[in-house]
N, CA, C and O atoms as a DFTB+ gen file, in Angstrom:
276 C
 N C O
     1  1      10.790      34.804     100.051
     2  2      12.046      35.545     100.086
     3  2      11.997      36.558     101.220
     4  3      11.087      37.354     101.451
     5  1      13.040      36.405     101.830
     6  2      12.951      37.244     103.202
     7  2      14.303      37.838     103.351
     8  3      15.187      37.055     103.700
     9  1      14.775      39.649     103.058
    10  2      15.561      40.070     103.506
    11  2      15.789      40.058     105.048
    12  3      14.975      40.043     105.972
    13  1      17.442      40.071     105.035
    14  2      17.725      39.981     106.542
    15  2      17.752      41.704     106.945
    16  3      18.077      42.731     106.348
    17  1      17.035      41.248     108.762
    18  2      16.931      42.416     109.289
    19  2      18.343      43.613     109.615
    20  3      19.403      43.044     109.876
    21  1      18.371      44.638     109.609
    22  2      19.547      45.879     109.967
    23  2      20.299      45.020     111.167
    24  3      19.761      44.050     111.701
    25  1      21.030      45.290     111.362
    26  2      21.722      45.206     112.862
    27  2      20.706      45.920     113.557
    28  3      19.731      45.708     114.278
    29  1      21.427      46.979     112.973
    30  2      20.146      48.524     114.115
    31  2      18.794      47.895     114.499
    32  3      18.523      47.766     115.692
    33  1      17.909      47.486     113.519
    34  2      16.393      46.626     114.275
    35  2      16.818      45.867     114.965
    36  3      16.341      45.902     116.099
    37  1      17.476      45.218     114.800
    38  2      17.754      43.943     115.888
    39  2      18.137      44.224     116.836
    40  3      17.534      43.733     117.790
    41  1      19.354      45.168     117.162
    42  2      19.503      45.841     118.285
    43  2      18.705      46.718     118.803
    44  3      19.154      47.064     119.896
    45  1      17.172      47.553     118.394
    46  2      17.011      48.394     118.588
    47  2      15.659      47.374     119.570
    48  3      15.131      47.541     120.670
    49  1      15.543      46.521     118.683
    50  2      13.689      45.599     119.310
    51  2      14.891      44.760     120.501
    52  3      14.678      44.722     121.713
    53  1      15.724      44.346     120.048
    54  2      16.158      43.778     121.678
    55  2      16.433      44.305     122.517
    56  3      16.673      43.500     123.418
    57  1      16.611      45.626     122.927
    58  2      16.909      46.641     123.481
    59  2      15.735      46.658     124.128
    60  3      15.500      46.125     125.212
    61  1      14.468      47.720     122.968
    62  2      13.183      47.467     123.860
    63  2      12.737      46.464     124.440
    64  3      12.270      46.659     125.563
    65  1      12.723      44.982     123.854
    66  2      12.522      43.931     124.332
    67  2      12.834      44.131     125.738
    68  3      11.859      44.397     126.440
    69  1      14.225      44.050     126.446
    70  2      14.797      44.164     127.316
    71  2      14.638      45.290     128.230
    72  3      14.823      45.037     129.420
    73  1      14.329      46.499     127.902
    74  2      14.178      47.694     128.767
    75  2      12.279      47.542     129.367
    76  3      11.794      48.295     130.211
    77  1      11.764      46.777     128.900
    78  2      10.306      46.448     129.224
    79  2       9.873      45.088     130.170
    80  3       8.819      44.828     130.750
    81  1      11.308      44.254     130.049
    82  2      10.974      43.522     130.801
    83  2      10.341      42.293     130.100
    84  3       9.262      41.755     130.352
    85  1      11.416      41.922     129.006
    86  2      10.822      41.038     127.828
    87  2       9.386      40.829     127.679
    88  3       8.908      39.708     127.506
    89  1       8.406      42.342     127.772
    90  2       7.035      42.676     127.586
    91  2       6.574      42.924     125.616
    92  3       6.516      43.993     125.009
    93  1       6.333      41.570     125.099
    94  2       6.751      42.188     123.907
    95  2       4.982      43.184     123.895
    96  3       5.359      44.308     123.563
    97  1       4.134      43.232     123.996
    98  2       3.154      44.228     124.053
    99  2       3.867      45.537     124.375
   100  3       3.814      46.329     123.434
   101  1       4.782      46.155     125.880
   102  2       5.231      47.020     126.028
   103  2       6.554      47.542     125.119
   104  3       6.753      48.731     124.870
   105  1       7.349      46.530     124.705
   106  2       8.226      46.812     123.446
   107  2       7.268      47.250     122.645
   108  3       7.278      48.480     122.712
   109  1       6.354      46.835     121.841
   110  2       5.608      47.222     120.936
   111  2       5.514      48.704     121.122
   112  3       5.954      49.465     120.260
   113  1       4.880      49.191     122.366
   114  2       4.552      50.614     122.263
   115  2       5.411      51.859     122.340
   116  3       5.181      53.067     122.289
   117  1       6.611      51.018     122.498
   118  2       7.916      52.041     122.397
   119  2       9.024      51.596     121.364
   120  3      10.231      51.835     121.328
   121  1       8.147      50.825     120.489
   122  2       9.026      50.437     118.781
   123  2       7.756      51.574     118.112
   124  3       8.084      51.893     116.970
   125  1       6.694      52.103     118.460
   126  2       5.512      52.162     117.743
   127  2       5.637      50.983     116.517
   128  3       6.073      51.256     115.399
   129  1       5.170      49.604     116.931
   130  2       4.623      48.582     116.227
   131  2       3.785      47.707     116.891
   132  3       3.654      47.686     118.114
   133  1       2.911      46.603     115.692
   134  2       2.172      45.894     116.748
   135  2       3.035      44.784     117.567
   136  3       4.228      44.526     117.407
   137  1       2.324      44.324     118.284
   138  2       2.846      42.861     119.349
   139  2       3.183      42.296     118.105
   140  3       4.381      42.012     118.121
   141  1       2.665      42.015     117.063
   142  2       2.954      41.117     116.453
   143  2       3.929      40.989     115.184
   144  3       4.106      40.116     114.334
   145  1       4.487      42.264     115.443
   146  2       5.375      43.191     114.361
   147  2       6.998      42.672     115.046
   148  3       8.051      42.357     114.492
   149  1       6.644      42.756     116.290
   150  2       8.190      42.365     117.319
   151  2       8.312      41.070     117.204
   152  3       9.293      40.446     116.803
   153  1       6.944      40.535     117.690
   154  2       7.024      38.969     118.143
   155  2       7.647      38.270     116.729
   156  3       8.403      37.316     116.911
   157  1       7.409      38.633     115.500
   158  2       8.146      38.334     114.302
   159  2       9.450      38.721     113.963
   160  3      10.147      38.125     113.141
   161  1       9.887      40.037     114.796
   162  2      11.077      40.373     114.224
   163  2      12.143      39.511     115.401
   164  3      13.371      39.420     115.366
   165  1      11.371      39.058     116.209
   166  2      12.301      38.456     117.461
   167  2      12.771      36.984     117.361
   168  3      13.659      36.350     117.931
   169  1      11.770      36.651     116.349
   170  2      11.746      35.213     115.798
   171  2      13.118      35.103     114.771
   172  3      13.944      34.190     114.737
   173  1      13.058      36.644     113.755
   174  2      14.237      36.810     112.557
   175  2      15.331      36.672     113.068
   176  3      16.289      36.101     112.547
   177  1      15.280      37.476     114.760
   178  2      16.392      37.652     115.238
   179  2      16.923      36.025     115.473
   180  3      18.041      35.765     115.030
   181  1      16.343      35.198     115.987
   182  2      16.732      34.351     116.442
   183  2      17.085      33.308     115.519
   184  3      18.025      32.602     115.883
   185  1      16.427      32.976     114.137
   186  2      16.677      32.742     113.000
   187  2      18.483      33.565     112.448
   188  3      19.449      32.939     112.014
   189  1      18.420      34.517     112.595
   190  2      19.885      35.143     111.871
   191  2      21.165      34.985     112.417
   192  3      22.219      35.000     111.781
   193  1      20.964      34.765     114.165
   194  2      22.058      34.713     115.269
   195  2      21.937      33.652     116.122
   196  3      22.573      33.485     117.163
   197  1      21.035      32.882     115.613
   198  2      20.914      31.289     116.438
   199  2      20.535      32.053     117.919
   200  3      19.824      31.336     118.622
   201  1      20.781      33.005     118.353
   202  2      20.143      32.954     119.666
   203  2      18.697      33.500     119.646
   204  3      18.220      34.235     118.781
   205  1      18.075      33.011     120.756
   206  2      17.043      33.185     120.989
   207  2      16.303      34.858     122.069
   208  3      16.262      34.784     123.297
   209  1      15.978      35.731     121.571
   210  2      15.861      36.958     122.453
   211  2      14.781      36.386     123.601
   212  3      15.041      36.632     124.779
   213  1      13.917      35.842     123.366
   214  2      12.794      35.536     124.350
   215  2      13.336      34.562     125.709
   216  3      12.674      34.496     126.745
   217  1      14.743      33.775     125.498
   218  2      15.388      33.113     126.408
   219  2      16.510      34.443     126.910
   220  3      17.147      35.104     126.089
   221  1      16.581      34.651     128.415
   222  2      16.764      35.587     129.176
   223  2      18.574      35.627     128.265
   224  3      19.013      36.429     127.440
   225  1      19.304      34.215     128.987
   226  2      20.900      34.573     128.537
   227  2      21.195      34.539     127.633
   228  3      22.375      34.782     127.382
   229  1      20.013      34.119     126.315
   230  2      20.351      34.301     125.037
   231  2      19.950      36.097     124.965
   232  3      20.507      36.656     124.021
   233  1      19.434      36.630     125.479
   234  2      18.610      37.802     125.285
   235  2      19.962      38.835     125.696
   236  3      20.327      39.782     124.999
   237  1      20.722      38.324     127.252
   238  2      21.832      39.139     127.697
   239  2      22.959      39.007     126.758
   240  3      23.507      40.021     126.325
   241  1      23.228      38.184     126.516
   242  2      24.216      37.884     125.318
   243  2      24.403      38.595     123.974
   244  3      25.490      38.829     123.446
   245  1      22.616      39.055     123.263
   246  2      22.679      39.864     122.581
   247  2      22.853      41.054     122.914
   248  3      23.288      41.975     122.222
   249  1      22.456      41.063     124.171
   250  2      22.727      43.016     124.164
   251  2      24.290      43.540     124.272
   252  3      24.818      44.505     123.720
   253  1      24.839      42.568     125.174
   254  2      26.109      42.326     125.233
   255  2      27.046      42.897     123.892
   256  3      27.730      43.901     123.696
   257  1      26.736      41.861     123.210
   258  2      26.975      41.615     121.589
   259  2      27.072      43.128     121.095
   260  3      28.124      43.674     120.762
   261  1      25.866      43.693     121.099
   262  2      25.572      44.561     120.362
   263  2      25.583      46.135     121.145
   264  3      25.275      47.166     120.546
   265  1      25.986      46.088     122.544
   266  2      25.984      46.950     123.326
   267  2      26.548      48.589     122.891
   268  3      25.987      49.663     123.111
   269  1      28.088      48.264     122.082
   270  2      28.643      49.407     121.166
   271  2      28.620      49.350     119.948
   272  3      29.584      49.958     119.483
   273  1      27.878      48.840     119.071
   274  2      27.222      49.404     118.058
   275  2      25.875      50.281     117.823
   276  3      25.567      50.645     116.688
């Protein structure tokens, strides 16, 4: 059983995702979580919104998306 993630996480790890330079190690250190804390929540993401954050225009698309919330 797996609750779905906030908007806010999802926007907040694709954000870092993206401001690092889809570095999920460097996201990590400015989510304070591990690599492997993102690399899972990036997977949920992509699981909940069919897009994929780790693919660049699926990645622009979300921020897009989520830019004013």
């Amino acid at each position: 059983y797996q609750v779905s993630l906030r908007i806010s996480d999802m926007r907040d790890t694709v954000a870092a995702y993206a401001r690092n330079d889809m570095r999920m190690s460097k996201a990590a250190q400015e989510l304070h979580m591990s690599r492997r804390a993102v690399e899972e929540r990036l997977k949920r993401i992509r699981q909940e919104t069919g897009k994929d954050p780790r693919r660049f225009f699926d990645l622009v698309a979300l921020l897009e998306k989520w830019k004013n919330m």
